[in-house]
Structures are given as C-alpha cells and as structure tokens.
GROMACS .gro file of C-alpha atoms in nm:
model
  296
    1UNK     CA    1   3.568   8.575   6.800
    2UNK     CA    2   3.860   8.648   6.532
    3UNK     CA    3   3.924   9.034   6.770
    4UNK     CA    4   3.967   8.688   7.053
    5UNK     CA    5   4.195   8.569   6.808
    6UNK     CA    6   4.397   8.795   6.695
    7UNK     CA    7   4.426   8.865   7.116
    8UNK     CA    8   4.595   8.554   7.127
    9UNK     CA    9   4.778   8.534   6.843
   10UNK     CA   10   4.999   8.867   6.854
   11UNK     CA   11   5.015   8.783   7.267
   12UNK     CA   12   5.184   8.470   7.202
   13UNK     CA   13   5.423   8.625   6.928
   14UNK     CA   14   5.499   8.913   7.219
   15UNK     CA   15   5.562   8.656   7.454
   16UNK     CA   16   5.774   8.453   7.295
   17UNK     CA   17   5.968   8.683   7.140
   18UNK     CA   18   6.018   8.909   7.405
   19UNK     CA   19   5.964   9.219   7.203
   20UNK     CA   20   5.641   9.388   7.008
   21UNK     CA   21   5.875   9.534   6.763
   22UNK     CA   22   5.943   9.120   6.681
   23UNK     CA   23   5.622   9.022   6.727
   24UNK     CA   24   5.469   9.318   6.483
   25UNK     CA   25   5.680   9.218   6.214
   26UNK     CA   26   5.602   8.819   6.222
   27UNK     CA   27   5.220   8.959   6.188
   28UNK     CA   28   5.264   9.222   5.968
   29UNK     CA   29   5.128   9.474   6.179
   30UNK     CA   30   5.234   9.801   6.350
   31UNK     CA   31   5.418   9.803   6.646
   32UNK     CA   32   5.143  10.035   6.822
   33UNK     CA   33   4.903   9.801   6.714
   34UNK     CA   34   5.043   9.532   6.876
   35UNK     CA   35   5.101   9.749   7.204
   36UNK     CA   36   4.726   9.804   7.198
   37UNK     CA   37   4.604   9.494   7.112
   38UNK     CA   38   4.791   9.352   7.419
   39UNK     CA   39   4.680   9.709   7.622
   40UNK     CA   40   4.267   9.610   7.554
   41UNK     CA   41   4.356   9.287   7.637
   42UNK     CA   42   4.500   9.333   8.009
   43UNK     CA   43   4.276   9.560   8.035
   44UNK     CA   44   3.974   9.295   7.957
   45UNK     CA   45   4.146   9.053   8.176
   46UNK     CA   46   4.201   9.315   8.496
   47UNK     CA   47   4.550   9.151   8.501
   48UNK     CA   48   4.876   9.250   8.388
   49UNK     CA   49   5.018   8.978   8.137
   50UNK     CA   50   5.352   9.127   8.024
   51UNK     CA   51   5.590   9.349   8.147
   52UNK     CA   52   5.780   9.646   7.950
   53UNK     CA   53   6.154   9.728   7.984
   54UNK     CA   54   6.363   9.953   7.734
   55UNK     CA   55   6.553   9.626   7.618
   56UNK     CA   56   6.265   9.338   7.634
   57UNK     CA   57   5.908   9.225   7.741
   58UNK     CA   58   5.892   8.931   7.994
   59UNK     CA   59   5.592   8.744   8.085
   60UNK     CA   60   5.450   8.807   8.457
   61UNK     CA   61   5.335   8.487   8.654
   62UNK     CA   62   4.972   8.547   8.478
   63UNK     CA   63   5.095   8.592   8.178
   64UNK     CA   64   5.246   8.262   8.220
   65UNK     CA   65   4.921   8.072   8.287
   66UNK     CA   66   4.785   8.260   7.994
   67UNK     CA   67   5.048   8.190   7.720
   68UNK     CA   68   5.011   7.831   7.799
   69UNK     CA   69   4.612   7.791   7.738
   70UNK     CA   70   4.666   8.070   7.464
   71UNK     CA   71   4.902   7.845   7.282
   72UNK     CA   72   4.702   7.537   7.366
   73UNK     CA   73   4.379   7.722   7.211
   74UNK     CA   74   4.586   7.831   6.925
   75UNK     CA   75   4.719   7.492   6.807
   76UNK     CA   76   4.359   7.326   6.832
   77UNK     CA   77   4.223   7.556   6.629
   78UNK     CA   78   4.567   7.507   6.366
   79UNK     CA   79   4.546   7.088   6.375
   80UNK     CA   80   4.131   7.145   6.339
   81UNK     CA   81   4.259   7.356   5.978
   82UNK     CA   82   4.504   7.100   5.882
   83UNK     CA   83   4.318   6.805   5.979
   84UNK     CA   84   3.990   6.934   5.742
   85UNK     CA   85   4.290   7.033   5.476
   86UNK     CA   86   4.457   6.689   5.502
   87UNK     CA   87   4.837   6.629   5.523
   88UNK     CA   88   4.915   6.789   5.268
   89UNK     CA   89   4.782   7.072   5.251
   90UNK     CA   90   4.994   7.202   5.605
   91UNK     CA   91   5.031   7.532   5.632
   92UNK     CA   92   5.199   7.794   5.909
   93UNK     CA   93   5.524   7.729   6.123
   94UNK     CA   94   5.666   7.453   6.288
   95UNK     CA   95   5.940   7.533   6.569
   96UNK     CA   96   6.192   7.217   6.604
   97UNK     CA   97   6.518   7.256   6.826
   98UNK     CA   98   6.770   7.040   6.809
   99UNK     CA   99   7.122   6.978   6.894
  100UNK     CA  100   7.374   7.117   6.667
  101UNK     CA  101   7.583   6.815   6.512
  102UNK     CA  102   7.282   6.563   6.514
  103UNK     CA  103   7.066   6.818   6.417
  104UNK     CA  104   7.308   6.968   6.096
  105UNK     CA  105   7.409   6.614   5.998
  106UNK     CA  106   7.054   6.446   6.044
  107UNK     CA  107   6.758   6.681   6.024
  108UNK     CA  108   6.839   6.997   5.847
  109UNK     CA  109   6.961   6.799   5.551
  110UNK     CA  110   6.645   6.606   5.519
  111UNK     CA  111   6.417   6.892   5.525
  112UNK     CA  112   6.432   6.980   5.188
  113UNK     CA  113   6.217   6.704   5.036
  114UNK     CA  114   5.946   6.753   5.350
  115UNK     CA  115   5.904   7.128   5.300
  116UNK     CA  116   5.871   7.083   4.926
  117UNK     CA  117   5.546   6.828   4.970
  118UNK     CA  118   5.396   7.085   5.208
  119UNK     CA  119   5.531   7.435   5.031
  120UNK     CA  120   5.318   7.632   5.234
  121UNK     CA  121   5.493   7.532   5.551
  122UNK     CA  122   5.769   7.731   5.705
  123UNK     CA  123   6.046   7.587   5.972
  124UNK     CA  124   6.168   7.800   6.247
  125UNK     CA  125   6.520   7.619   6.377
  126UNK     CA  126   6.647   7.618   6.726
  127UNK     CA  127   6.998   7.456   6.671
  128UNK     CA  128   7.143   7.480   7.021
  129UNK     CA  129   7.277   7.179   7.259
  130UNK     CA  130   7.136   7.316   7.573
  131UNK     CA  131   6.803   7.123   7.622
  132UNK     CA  132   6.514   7.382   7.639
  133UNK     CA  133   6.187   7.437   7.758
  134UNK     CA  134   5.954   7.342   7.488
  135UNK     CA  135   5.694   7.576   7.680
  136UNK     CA  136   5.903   7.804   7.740
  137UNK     CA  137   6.056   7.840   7.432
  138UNK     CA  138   5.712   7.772   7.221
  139UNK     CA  139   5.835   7.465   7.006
  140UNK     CA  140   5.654   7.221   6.834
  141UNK     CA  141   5.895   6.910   6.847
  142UNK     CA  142   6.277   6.891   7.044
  143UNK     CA  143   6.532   6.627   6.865
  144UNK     CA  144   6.640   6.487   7.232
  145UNK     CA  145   6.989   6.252   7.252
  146UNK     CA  146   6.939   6.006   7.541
  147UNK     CA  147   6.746   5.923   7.844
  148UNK     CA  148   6.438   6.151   7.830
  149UNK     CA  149   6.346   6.106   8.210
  150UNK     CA  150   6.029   6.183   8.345
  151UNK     CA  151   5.794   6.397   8.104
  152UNK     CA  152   5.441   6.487   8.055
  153UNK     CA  153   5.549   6.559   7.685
  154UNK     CA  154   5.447   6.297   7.430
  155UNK     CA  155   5.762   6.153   7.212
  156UNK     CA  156   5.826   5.903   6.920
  157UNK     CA  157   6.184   5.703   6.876
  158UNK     CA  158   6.346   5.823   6.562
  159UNK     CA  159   6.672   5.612   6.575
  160UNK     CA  160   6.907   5.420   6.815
  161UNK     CA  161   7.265   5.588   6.737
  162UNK     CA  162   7.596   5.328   6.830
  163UNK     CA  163   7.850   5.467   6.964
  164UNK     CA  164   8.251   5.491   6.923
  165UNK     CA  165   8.550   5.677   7.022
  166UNK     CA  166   8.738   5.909   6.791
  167UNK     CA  167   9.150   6.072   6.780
  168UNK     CA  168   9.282   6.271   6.568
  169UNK     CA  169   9.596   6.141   6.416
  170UNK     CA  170   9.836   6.389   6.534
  171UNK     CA  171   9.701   6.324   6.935
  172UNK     CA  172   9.771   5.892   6.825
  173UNK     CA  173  10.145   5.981   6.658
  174UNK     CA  174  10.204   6.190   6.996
  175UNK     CA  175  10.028   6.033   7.299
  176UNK     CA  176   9.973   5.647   7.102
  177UNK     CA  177   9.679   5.438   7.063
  178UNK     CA  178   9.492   5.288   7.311
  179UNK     CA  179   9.465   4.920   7.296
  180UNK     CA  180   9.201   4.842   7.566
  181UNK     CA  181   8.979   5.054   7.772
  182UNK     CA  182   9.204   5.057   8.078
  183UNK     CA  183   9.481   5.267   7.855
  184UNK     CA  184   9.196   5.542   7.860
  185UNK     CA  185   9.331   5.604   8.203
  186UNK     CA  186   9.640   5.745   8.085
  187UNK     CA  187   9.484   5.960   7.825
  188UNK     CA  188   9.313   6.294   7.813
  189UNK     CA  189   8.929   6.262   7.685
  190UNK     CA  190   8.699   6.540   7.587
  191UNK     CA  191   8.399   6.601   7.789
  192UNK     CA  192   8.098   6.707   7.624
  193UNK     CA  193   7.758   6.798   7.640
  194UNK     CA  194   7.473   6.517   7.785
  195UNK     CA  195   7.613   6.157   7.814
  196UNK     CA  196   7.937   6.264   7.621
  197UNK     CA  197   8.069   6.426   7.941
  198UNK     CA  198   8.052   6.123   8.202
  199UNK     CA  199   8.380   6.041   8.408
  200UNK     CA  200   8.339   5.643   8.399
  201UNK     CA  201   8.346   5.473   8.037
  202UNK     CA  202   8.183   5.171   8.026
  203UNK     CA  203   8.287   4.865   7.716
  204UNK     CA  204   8.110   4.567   7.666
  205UNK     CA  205   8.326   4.275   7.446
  206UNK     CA  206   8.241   3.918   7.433
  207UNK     CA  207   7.935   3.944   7.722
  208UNK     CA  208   8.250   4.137   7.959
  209UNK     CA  209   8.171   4.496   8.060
  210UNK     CA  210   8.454   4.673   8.179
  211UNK     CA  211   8.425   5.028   8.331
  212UNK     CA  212   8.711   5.280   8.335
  213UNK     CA  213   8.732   5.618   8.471
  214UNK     CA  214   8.872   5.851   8.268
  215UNK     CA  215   9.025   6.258   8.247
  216UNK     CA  216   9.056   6.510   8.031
  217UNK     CA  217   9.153   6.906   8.026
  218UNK     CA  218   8.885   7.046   7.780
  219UNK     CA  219   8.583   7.079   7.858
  220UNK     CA  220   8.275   7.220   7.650
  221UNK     CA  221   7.878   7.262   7.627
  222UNK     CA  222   7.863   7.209   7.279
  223UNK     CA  223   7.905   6.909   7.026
  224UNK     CA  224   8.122   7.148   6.802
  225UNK     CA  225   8.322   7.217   7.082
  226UNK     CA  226   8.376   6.877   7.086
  227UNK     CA  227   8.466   6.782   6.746
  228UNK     CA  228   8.668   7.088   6.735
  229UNK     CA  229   8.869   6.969   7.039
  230UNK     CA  230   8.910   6.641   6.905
  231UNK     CA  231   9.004   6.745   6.532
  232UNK     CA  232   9.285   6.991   6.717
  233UNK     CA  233   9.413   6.678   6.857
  234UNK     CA  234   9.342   6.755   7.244
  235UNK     CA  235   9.246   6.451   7.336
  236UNK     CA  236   8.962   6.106   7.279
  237UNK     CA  237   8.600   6.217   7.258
  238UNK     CA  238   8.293   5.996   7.207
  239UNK     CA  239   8.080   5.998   6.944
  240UNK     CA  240   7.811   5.798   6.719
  241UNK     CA  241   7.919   5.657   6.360
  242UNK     CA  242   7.616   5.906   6.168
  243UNK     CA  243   7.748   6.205   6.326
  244UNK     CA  244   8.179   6.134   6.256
  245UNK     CA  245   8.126   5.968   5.960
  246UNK     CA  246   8.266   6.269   5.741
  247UNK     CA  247   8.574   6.303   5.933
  248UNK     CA  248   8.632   5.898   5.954
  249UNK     CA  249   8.608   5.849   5.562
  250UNK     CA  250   8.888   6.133   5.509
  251UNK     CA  251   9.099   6.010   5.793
  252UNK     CA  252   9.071   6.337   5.987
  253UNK     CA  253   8.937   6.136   6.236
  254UNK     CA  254   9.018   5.795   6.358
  255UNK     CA  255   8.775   5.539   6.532
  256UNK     CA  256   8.947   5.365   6.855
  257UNK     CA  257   8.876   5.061   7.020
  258UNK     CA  258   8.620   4.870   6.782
  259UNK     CA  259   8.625   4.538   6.907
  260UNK     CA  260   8.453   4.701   7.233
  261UNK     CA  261   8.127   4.852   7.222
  262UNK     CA  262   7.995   5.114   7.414
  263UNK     CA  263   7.617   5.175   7.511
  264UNK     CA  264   7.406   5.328   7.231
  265UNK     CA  265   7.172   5.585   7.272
  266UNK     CA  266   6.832   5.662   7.150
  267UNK     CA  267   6.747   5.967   7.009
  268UNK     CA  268   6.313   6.078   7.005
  269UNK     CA  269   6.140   6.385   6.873
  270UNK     CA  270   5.914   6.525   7.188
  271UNK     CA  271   5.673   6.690   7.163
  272UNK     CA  272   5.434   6.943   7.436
  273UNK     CA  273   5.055   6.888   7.443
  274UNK     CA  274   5.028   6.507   7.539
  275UNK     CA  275   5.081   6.174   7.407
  276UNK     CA  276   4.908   6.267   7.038
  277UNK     CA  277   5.099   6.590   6.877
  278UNK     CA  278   4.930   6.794   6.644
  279UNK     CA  279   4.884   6.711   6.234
  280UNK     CA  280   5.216   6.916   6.128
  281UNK     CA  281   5.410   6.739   6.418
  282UNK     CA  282   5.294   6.391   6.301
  283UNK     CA  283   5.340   6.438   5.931
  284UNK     CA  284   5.734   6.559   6.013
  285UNK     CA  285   5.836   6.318   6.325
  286UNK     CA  286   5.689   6.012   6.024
  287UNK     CA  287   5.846   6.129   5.758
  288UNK     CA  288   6.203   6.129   5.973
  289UNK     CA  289   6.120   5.777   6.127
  290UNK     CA  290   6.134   5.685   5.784
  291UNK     CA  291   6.410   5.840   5.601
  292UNK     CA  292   6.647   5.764   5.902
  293UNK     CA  293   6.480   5.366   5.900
  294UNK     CA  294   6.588   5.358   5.548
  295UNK     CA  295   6.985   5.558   5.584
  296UNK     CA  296   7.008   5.287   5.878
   0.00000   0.00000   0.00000
C-alpha cells in the first residue's frame, strides 16, 4: 500500500508541476526515480497518464481522470492524519491563490501568526488576478472577489469589502473633480480586472441609484496595473477602502464622490472537494474570518 502511495504522490507532484525534474526535488528523490515510478505505474494501469516533451510533461485525458481521484485519495488520507493529530498539530502544504492587491494587503500579512501555531505547515502562494482552476492548478483554497457563480466547490464568506473611487492629485489639478456621478462621463476611468472593469457605474445616495456609463484609455488584467495607472494620474479607478487605504492616508491617492455609494462586494475563500474542506483548509479560512471580523 505505501509503493500505491508513493504512485500517487510523486504522480500528482509530476502533474502539477509539469516536470519530473520539479516534482523529484519537492520529494527528495531522483529524477529517474520519479520517471520510473510513473513508468511501473502506466504500465500497471495499461494507460498512458502523462506525456513527455523536451520542455514539459502534460497530463493526457486519463491522466486527467486519474490526478483528480489521486488527489482526492491523497487529501483523505492527509485530513484522516490531521484530524487524529488535532488542529494543531497540521502538517504538509497548503496551496492558496489569490489576487494580488487583496491578497498582499489582506492575507499574506496575516500569515505570520497562523504558520507560527502550526510550524510544521508550509504555504505555497499563487498571487495572480486571473481566476484559476483550483483542479487544475491543485489548490487547496482560492481568495475569490465577487459573484462566485455557479460552483460545485464549497466556500465560506471572509468579508464584505465597500467600495470607492480613487484620483490621483495631479489627474484632479488637471482634468478637476467630479462632483456627481454624471461628471464621470467626461472623465477617463481605469478598467480593471473582475467587476473593476464594467462600462456602467452604478451610485446609490439617499435610496436614488443613478447609473452612468463611463470611458477610459487604459486598460489592464491586473489590480497593480490598476493602482499603477491611477497613482500615474491616467485617470478614476475603483477600489475598496482596505485595499487604498495606504495611498489615501498619505494623500497619494484621493477618494471621490463619498456621499454616493457604490455596491460592495463580497470576497469567500473556495475551496475543491465539496461543501466540508479538509482540517488545514478549515483551521486557515477560521482563523481569517476572524482576524478580518476583528480589523473590520
């Protein structure tokens, strides 16, 4: 049973790394050891799993199926460990991704004090805004901004963000300050990534919603594209209070239109394997429920 194992193991490190050479030094193993560990175990199967270019290893469409049960297999047998352990004793890797500002501002900085309780723990950080597979990708828990539509993943609320509308300075002294959401018509606005980059605006004040559609040159996929674009004074970009605060207190930054409010949106940790995530998942999406409950 530990030869089935190890199988698994150092196939789902192949896999999702997309190279042996990766996947031999995570294990501590030899590459060619790794090359025939996954050899005898096509050749048990009578199927071919992964394929083998000079540059990378990709999965085949049954090595798909495979790494899915395999990583299924894998974490019951790693929440069975922790849960006869207890909390804290948690031990191995946990793979979060996150977007970059939320996830630099927000999550990274409260890490610290959860690895410490559990110090044989290791993180693995995905810090990209693209939204990724958490199959595909083999994470534990995604930090997701906004509307998660439909999902077989499981997910927790950590925190509803509120929302506000930043300028640098030097775009206000040239192109003035907006006094109501109609002016954002004459303005240039920075589209981002998610529900940053929407063409209609829409303001609530006093029980009145008032929509306004609204242009911009720049572009980007990325919330430091964003702040970047705004800080270099190209135009009005939304943004949430947690995330600008830094550039608001040194008046880098200036918030716009605060008698109006615009829509909040929620942020939740997801997670893959159904509605109850494994022990190392729980212990980190609780603790962050309640260190952002108490910085709200």
């Amino acid at each position: 049973m530990s030869d089935r194992l190890q199988e698994l193991t150092v196939f789902v490190r192949a896999a999702e790394g997309g190279s042996f050479s990766k996947a031999a030094r995570e294990l501590g193993l030899s590459q060619p050891s790794v090359s025939r560990i996954i050899g005898e175990l096509e050749a048990r199967l009578g199927v071919k799993l992964l394929l083998r270019t000079t540059r990378r290893i990709t999965v085949t469409d049954a090595g798909a199926l495979f790494l899915t049960r395999a990583r299924e297999v894998l974490a019951d047998i790693e929440d069975a460990e922790d849960a006869a352990r207890g909390v804290d004793s948690l031990r191995g890797t946990i793979r979060i991704a996150m977007p970059i500002i939320y996830g630099t501002r927000q999550v990274i900085p409260r890490l610290p004090v959860f690895l410490a309780a559990h110090p044989l723990l290791r993180a693995e950080l995905s810090v990209v805004d693209e939204r990724q597979d958490l199959v595909a990708e083999g994470a534990d828990i995604a930090i997701r901004l906004g509307p998660l539509g439909d999902s077989a993943f499981g997910a927790r609320k950590l925190e509803t963000l509120p929302r506000l509308l930043v300028a640098a300075p030097s775009y206000l002294a040239a192109r003035g300050t907006p006094k109501t959401p109609a002016d954002l018509a004459s303005h240039d606005c920075i589209f981002g990534p998610g529900l940053f980059g929407r063409a209609t605006w829409s303001f609530t004040r006093n029980g009145t919603e008032t929509s306004v559609d609204v242009r911009g040159r720049i572009h980007t996929d990325s919330g430091p594209g964003v702040f970047a674009s705004v800080l270099a004074g190209l135009g009005i970009a939304m943004t949430s209070p947690v995330m600008a605060n830094p550039e608001i207190m040194s008046g880098t930054l200036m918030p716009l239109l605060k008698s109006y409010r615009l829509a909040p949106i929620e942020v939740h940790a997801v997670f893959p394997g159904g509605p109850r995530p494994s022990t190392k998942v729980r212990a980190l999406v609780e603790y962050l429920v309640t260190e952002l409950k108490q910085a709200g």
